[in-house]
mmCIF file of C-alpha atoms and ligand atoms in Angstrom:
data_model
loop_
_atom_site.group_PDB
_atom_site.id
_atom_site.type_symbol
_atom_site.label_atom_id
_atom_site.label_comp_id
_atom_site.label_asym_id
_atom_site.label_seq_id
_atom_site.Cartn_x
_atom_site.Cartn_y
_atom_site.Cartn_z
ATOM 1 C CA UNK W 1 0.000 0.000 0.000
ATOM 2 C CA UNK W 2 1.230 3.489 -1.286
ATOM 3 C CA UNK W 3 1.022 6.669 1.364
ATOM 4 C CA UNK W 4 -0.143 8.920 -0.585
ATOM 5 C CA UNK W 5 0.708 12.895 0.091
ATOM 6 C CA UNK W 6 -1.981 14.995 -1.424
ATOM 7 C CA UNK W 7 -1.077 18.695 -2.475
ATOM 8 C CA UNK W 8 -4.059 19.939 -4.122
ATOM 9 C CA UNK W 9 -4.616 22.849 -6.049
ATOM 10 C CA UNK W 10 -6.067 26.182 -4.726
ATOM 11 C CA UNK W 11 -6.232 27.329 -7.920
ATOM 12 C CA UNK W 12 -8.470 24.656 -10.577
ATOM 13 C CA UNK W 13 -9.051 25.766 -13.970
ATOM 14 C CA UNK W 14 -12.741 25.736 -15.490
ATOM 15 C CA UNK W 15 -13.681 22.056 -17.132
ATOM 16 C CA UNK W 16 -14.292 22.565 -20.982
ATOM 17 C CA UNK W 17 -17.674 23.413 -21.660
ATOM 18 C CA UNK W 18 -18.464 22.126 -24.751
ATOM 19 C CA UNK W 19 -17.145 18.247 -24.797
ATOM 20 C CA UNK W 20 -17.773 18.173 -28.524
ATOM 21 C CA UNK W 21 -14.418 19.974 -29.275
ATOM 22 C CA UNK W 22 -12.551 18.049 -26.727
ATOM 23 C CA UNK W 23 -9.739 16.160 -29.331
ATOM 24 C CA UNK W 24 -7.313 14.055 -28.003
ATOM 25 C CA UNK W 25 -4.913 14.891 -25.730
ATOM 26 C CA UNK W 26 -4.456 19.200 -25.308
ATOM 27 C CA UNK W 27 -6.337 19.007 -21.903
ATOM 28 C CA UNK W 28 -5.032 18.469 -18.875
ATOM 29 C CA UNK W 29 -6.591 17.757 -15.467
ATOM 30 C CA UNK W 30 -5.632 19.521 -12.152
ATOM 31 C CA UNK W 31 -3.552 17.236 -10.886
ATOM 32 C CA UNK W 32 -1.150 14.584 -11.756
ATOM 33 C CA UNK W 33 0.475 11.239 -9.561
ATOM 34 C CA UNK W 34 4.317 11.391 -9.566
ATOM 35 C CA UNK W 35 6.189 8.757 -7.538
ATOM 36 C CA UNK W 36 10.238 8.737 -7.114
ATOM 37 C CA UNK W 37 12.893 5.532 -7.283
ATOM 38 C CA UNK W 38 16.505 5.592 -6.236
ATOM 39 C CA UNK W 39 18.413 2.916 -6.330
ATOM 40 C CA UNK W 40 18.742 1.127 -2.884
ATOM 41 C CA UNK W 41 15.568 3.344 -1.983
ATOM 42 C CA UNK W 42 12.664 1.549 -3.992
ATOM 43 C CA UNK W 43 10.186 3.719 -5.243
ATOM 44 C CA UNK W 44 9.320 6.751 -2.617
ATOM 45 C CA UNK W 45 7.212 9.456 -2.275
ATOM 46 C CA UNK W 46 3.785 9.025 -3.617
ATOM 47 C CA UNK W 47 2.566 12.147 -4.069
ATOM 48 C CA UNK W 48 -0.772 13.569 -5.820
ATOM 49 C CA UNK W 49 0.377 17.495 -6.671
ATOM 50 C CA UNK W 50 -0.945 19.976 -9.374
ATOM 51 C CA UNK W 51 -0.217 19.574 -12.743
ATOM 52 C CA UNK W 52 2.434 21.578 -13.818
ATOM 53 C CA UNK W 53 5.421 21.591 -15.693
ATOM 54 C CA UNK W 54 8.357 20.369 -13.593
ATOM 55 C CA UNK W 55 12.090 20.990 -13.208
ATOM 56 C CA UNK W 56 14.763 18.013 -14.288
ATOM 57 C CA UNK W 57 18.349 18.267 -15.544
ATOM 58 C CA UNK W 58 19.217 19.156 -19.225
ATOM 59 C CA UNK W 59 21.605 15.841 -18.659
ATOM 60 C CA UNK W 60 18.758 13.280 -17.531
ATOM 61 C CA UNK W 61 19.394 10.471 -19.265
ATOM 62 C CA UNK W 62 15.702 9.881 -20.330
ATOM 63 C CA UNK W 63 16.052 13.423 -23.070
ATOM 64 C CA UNK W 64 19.331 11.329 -24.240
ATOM 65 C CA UNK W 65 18.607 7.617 -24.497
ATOM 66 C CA UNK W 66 15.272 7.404 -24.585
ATOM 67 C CA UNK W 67 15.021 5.440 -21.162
ATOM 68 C CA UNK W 68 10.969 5.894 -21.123
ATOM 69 C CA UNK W 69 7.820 3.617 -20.497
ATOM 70 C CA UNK W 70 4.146 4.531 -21.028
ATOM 71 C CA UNK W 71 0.830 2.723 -21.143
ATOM 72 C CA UNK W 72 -2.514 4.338 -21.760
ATOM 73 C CA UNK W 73 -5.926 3.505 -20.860
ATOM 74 C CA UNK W 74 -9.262 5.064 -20.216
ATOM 75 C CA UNK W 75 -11.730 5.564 -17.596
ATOM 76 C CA UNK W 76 -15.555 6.168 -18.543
ATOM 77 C CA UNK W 77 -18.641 6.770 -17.123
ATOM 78 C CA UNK W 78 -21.522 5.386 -17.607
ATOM 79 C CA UNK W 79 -25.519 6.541 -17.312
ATOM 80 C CA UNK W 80 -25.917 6.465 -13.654
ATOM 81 C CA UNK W 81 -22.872 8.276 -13.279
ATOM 82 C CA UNK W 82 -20.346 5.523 -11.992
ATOM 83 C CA UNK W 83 -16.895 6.036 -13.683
ATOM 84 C CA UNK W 84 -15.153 2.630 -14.558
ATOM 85 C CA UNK W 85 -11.869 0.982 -15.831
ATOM 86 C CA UNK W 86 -11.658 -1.542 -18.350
ATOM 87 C CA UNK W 87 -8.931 -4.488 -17.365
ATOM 88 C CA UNK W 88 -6.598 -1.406 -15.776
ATOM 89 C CA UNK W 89 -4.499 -4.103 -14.353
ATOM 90 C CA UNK W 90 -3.575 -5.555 -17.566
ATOM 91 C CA UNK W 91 -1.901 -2.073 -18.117
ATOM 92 C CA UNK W 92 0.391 -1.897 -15.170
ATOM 93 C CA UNK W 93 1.256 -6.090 -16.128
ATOM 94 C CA UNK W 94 2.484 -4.656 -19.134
ATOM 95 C CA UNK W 95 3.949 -1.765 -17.943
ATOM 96 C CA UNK W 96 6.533 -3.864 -16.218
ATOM 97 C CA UNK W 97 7.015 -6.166 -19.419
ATOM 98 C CA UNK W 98 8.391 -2.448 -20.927
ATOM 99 C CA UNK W 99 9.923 -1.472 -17.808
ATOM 100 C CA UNK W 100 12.024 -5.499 -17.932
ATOM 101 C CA UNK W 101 13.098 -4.803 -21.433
ATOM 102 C CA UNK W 102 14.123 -0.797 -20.899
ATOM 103 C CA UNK W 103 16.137 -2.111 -17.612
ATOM 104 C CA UNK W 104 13.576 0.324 -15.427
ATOM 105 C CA UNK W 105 12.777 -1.176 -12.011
ATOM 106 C CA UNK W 106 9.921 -3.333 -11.402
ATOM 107 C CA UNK W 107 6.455 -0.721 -10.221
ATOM 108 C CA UNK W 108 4.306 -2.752 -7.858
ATOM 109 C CA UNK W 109 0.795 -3.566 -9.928
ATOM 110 C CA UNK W 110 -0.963 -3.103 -7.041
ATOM 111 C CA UNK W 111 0.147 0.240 -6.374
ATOM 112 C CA UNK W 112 -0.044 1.806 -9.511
ATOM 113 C CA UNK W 113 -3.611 0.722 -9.565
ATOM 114 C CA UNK W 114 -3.642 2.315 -6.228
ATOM 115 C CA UNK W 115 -2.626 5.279 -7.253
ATOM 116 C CA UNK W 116 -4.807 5.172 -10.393
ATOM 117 C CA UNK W 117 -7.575 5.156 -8.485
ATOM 118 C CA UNK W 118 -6.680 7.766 -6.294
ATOM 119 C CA UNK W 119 -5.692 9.994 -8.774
ATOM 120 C CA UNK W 120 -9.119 9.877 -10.480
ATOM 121 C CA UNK W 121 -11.180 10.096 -7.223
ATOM 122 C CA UNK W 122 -9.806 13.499 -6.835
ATOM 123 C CA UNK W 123 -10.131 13.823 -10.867
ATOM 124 C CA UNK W 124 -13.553 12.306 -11.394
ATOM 125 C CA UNK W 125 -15.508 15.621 -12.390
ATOM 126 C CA UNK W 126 -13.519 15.422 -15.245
ATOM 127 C CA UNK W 127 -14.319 12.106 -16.605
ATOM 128 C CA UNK W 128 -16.705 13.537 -19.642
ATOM 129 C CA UNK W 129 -20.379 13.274 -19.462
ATOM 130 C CA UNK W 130 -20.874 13.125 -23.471
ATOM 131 C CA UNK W 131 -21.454 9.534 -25.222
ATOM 132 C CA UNK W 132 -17.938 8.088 -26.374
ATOM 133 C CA UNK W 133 -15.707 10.774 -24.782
ATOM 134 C CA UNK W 134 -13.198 9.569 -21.932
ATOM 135 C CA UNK W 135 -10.642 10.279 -19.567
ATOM 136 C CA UNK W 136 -7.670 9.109 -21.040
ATOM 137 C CA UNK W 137 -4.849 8.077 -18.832
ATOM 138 C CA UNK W 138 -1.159 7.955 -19.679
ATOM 139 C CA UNK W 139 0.956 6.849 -16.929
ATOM 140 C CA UNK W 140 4.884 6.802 -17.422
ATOM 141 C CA UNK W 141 8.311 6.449 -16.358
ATOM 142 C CA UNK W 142 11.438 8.526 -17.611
ATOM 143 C CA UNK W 143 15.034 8.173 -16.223
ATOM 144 C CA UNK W 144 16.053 10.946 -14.617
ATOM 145 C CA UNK W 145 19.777 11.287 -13.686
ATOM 146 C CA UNK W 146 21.807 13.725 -14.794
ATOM 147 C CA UNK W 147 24.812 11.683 -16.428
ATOM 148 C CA UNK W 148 25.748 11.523 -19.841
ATOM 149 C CA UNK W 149 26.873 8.201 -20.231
ATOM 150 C CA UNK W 150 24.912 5.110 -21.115
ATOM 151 C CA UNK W 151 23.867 2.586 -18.684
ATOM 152 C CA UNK W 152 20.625 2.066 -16.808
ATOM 153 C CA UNK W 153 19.532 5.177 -14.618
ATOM 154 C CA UNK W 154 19.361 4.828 -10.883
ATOM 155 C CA UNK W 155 16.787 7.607 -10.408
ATOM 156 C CA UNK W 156 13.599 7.143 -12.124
ATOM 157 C CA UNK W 157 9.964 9.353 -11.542
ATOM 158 C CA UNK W 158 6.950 7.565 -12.588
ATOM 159 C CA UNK W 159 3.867 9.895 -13.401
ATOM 160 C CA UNK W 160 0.264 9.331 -14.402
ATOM 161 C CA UNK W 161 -1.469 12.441 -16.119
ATOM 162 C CA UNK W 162 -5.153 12.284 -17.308
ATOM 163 C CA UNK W 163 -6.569 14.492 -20.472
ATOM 164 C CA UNK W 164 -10.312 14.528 -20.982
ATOM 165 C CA UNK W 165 -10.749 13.306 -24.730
ATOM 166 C CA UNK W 166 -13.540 13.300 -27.660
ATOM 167 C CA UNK W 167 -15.251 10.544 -28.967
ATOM 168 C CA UNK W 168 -12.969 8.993 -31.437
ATOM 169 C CA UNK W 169 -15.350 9.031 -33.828
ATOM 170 C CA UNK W 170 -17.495 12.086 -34.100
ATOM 171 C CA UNK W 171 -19.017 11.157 -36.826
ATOM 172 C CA UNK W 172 -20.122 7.731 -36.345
ATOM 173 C CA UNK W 173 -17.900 4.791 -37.190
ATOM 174 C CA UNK W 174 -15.935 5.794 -40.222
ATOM 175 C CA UNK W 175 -13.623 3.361 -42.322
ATOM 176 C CA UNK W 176 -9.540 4.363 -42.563
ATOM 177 C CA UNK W 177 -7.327 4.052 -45.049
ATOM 178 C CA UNK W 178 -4.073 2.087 -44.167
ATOM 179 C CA UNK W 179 -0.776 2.726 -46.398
ATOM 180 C CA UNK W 180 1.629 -0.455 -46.102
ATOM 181 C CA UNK W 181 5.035 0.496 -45.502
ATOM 182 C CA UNK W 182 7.633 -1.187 -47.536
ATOM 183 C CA UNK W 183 10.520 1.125 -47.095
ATOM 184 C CA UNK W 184 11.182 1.689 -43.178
ATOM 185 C CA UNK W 185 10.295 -1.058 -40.322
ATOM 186 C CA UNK W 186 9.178 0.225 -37.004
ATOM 187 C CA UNK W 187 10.865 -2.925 -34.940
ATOM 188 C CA UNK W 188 12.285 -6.321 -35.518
ATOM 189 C CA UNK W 189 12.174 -9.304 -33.178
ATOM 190 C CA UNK W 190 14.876 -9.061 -30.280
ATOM 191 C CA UNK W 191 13.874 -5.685 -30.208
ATOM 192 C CA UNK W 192 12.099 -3.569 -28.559
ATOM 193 C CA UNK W 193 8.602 -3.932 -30.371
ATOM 194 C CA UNK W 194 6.733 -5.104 -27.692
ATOM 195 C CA UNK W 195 7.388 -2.472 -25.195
ATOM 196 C CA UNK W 196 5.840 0.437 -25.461
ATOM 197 C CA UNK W 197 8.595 2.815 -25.548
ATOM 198 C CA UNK W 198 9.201 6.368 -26.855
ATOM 199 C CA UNK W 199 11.762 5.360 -29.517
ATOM 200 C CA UNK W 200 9.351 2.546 -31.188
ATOM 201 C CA UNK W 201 7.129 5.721 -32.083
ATOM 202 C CA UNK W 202 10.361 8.086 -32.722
ATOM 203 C CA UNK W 203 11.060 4.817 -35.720
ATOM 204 C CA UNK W 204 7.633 5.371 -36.463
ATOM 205 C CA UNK W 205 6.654 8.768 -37.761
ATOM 206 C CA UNK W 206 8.892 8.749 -41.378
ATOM 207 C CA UNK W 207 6.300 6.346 -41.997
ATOM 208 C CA UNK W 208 3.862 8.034 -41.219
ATOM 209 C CA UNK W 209 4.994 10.922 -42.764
ATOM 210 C CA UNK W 210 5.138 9.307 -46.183
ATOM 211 C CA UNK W 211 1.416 8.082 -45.908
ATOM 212 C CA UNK W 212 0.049 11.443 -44.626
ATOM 213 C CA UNK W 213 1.757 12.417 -48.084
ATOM 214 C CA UNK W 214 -0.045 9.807 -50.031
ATOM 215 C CA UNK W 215 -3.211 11.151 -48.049
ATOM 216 C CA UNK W 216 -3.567 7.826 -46.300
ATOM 217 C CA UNK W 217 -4.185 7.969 -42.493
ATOM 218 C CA UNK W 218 -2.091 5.425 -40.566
ATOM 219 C CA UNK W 219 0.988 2.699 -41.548
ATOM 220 C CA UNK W 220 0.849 -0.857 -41.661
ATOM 221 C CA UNK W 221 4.079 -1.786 -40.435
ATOM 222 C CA UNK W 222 5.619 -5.193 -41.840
ATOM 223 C CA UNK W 223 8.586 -7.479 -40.468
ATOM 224 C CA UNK W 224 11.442 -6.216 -40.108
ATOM 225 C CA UNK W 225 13.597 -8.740 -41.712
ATOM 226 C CA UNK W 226 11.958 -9.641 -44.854
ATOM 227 C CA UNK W 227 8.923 -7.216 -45.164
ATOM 228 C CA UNK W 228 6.700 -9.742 -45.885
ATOM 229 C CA UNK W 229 4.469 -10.872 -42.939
ATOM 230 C CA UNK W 230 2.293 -8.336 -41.531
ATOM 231 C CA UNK W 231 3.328 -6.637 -37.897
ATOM 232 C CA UNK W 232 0.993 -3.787 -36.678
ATOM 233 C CA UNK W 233 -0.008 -0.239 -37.291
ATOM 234 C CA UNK W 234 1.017 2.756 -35.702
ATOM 235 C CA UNK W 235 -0.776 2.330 -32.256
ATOM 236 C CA UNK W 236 -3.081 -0.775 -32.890
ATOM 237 C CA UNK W 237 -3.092 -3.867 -33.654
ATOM 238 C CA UNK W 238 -4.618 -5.487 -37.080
ATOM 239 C CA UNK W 239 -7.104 -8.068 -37.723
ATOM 240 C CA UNK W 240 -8.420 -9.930 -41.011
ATOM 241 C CA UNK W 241 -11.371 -11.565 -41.600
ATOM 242 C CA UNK W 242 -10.730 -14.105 -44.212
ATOM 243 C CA UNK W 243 -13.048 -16.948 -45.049
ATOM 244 C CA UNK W 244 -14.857 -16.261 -41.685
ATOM 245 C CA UNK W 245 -11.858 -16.491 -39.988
ATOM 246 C CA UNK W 246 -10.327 -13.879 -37.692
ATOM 247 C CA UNK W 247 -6.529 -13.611 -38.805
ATOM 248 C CA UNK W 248 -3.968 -11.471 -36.260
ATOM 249 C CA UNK W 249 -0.259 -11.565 -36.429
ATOM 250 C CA UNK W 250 1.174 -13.540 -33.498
ATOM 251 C CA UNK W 251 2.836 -12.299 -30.828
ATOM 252 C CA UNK W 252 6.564 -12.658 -30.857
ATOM 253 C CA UNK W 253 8.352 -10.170 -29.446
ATOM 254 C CA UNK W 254 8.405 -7.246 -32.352
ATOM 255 C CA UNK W 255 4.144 -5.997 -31.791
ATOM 256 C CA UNK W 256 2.681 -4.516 -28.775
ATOM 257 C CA UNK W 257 0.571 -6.882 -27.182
ATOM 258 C CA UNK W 258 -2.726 -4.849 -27.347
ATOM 259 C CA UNK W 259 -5.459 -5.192 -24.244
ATOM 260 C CA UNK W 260 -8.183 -4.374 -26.891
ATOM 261 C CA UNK W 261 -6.905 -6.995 -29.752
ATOM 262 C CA UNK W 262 -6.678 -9.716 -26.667
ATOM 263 C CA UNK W 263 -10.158 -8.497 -25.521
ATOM 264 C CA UNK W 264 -11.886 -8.429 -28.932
ATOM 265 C CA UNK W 265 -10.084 -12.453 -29.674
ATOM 266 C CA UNK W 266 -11.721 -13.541 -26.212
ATOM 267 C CA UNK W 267 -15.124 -12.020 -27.364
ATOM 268 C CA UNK W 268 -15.021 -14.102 -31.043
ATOM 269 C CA UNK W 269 -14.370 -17.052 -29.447
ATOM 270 C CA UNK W 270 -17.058 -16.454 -26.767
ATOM 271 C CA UNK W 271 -19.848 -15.661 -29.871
ATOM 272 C CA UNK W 272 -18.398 -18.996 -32.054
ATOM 273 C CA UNK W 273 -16.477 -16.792 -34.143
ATOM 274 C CA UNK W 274 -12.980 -18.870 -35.305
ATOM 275 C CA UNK W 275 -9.834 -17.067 -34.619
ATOM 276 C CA UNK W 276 -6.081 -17.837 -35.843
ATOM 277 C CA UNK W 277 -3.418 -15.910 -34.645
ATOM 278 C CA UNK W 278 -0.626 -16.433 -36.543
ATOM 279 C CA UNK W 279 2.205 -15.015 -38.772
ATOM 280 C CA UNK W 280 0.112 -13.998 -42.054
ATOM 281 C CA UNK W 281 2.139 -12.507 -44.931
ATOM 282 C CA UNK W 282 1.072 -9.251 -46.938
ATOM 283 C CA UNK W 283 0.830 -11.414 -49.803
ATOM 284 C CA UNK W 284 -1.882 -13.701 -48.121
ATOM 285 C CA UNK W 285 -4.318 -10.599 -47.868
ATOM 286 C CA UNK W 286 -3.778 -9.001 -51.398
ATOM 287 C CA UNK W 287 -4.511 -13.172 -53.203
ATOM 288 C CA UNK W 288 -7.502 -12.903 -50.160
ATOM 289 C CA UNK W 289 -8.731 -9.961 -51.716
ATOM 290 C CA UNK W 290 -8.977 -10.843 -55.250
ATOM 291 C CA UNK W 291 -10.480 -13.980 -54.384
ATOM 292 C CA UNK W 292 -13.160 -12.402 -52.839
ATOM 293 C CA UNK W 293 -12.384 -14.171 -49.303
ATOM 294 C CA UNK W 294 -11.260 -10.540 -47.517
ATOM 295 C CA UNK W 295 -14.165 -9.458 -45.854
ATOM 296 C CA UNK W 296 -13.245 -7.135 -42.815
ATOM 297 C CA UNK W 297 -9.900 -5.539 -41.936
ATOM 298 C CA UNK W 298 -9.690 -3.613 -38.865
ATOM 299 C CA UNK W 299 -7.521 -2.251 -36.145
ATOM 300 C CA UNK W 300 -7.466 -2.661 -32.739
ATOM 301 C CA UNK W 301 -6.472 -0.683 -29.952
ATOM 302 C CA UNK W 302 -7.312 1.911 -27.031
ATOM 303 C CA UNK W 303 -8.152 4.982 -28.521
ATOM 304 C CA UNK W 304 -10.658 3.830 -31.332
ATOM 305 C CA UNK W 305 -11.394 0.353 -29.919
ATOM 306 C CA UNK W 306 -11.933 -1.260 -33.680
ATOM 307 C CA UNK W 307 -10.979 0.882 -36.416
ATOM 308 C CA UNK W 308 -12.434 -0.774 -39.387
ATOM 309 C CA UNK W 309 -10.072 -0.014 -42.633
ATOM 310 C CA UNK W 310 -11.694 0.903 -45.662
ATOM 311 C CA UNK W 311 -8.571 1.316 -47.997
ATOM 312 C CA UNK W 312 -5.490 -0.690 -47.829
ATOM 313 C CA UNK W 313 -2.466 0.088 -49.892
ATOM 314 C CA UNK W 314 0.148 -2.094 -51.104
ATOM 315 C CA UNK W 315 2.912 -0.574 -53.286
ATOM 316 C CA UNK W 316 0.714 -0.129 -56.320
ATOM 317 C CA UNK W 317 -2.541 -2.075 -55.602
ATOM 318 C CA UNK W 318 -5.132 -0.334 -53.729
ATOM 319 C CA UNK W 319 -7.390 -2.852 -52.184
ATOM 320 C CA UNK W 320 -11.122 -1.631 -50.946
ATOM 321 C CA UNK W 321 -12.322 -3.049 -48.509
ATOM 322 C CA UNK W 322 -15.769 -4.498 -47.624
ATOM 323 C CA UNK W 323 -16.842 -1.289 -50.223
ATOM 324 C CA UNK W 324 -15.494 1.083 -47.819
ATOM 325 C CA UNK W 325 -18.091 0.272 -45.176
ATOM 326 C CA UNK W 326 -17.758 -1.255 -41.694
ATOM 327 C CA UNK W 327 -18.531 -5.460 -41.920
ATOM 328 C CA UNK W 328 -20.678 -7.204 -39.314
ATOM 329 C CA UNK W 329 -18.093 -8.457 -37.060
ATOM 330 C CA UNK W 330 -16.147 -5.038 -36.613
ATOM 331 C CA UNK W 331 -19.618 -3.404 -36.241
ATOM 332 C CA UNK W 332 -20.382 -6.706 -33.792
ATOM 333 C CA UNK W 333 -17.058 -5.930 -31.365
ATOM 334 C CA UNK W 334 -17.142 -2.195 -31.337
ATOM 335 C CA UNK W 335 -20.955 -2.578 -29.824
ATOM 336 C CA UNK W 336 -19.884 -5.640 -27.527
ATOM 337 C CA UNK W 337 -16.401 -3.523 -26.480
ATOM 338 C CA UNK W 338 -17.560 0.058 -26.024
ATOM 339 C CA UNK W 339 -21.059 -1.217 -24.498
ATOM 340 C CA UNK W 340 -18.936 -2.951 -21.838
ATOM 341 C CA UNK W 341 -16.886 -0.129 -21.728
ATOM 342 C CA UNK W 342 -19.614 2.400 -21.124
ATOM 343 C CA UNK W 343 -21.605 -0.373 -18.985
ATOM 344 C CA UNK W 344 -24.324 -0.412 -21.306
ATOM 345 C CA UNK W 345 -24.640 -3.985 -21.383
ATOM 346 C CA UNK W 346 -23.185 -6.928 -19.091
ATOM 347 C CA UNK W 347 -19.728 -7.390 -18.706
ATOM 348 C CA UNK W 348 -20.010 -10.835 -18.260
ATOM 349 C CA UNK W 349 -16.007 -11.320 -18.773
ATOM 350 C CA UNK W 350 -15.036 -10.004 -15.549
ATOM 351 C CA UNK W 351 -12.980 -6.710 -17.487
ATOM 352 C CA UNK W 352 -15.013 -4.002 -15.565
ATOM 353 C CA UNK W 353 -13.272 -2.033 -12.709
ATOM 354 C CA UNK W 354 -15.621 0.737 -10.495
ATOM 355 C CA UNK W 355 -13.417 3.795 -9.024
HETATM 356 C C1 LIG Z 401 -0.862 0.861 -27.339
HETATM 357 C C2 LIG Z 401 -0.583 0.218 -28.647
HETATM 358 C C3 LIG Z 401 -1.441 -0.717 -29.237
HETATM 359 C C4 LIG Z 401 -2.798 -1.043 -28.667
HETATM 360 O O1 LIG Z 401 -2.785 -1.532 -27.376
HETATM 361 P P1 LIG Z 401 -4.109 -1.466 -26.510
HETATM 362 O O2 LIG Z 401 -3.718 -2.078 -25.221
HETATM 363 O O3 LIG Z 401 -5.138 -2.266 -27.226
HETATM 364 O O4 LIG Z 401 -4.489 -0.036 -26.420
HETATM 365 C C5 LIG Z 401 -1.044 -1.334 -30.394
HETATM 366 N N1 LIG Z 401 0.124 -1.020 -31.004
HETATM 367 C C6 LIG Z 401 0.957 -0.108 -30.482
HETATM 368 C C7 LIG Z 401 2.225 0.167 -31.177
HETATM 369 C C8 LIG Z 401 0.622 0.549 -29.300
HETATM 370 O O5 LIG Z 401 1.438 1.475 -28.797
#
């Protein structure tokens, strides 16, 4: 159990009025969780304090080397007013399978959760009240010593900040359009692929740059070796329906292993719906599509939940999907995922958490 020293503010700014223009991630709450580690020490000094910029050396090692962890996750609230997590745990699990790859100590599960809770207790007026908005969560962990060489940090802070966001979707459920990146790889296996970690995302954005350019939304990352099998895109993971099937990419080592793509396999199985996951090349879905046997593609992941992809391209071959509308089993698991989410129907998984 954390002690946790509360500093509030005397001084809280007004919530936004209009929760239509919310975005994702300007806002920022009143206050923020920050937590210290020293080496010999453990981590010290729970503390909930104002948000606010803070002071660290132009040496830390974190602004050098990228020694940095993050997760993100959401709470919501639902019609009677309760504000809920979905699986936080899983979160602060994988948190520590980043922090045992980036050589950052070990953060007890149970009290981050702890101080999750905490944190949004004093926060909870600013969980939005509009359908599909959230408060999204981003706790993380930078290394903060000031030392220029390289070597694992013995001083680390760990932080969780919240930011009231939008509905993804304003507009209802709208089909993307996914450029496949054959040039650049975001992450090989050995790597660091799995973790999330600033410098997978740092890899990331020449990618994205070059599909932005091409007017496409988001990259579909392929292996790093041979740039054949299919990895993930930017910040979900990717699903195909072929023949009925539910395809993903395995897990092994070089994709984040996504809460939402684990969630959304456990409910296919639960309705009868087959599932493979597997290595699947890029090759595999273009022959799927002109045989006719490509009937969904879509991402998976936190912010959206499913993103169903309406265009998918391939070097030269642009592949529409599904005719640029969402299929029955994306439309199926973003109804089943966000109406657990938002506790409009029964969570009968277990993957509901009150405050
Ligand atoms: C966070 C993330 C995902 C999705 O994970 P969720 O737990 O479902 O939100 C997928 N890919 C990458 C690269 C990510 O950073």
């Amino acid at each position: 159990m954390l002690n946790i020293r509360y500093e509030l503010t005397k001084t809280p700014k007004a919530k936004p009025a209009d929760e239509s223009k919310l975005g994702f991630g300007h806002i920022f709450t009143d206050h923020m969780f920050v937590m210290d580690y020293t080496t010999g020490e453990g981590w010290h000094d729970a503390r909930i304090v104002p948000y606010g910029e803070f002071a660290i050396s132009p040496a830390a090692m974190c602004l050098h080397y990228g020694q940095t962890v993050f997760e993100g996750l959401k709470a919501y609230r639902t019609a009677d007013g309760t504000v809920q997590f979905f699986r936080p745990i899983e979160n602060f699990k994988r948190l520590n399978q980043s922090n045992e790859r980036l050589v950052i100590p070990h953060i007890d599960e149970q009290d981050c959760l702890q101080a999750l809770h905490a944190l949004v207790e004093v926060e909870k007026d600013w969980v939005p009240h509009t359908d599909g908005a959230s408060l999204y969560i981003r706790p993380f962990i930078i290394s903060v010593d000031p030392f220029l060489g390289v070597k694992p940090a013995d001083h680390y802070m760990f932080f969780i900040i919240l930011s009231p966001s939008g509905a993804y979707y304003e507009t209802g459920l709208n089909p993307v359009s996914i450029y496949v990146e054959s040039k650049y790889v975001r992450a090989v296996r050995g790597g660091m692929g799995f973790a999330k970690t600033g410098g997978n995302y740092a890899a990331s954005l020449i990618g994205q740059d070059e599909a932005h350019k091409q007017n496409y939304s988001q990259v579909l990352w392929l292996d790093g070796v041979e740039q054949k099998y299919i990895e993930e895109v930017g910040a979900m993971n990717i699903m195909f329906v072929i023949d009925g099937e539910v395809v993903t990419p395995m897990l092994q080592g070089s994709i984040l292993p996504g809460i939402t793509r684990r969630s959304a396999l456990d409910v296919c199985r639960a309705k009868g719906i087959p599932v493979s996951e597997r290595r699947i090349t890029i090759q595999e879905v273009a022959d799927a599509y002109d045989s006719g046997k490509l009937t969904e593609v879509f991402g998976t992941g936190t912010a959206a939940v499913i993103s169903p992809v309406g265009h998918l391209k391939w070097n030269d071959k642009v592949m529409i999907i599904n005719n640029n509308e969402i299929g029955p089993i994306s439309q199926m698991l973003y109804d089943t995922m966000t109406g657990i989410q938002w506790g409009k129907i029964e969570d009968k998984f277990g993957w509901i958490e009150k405050l």
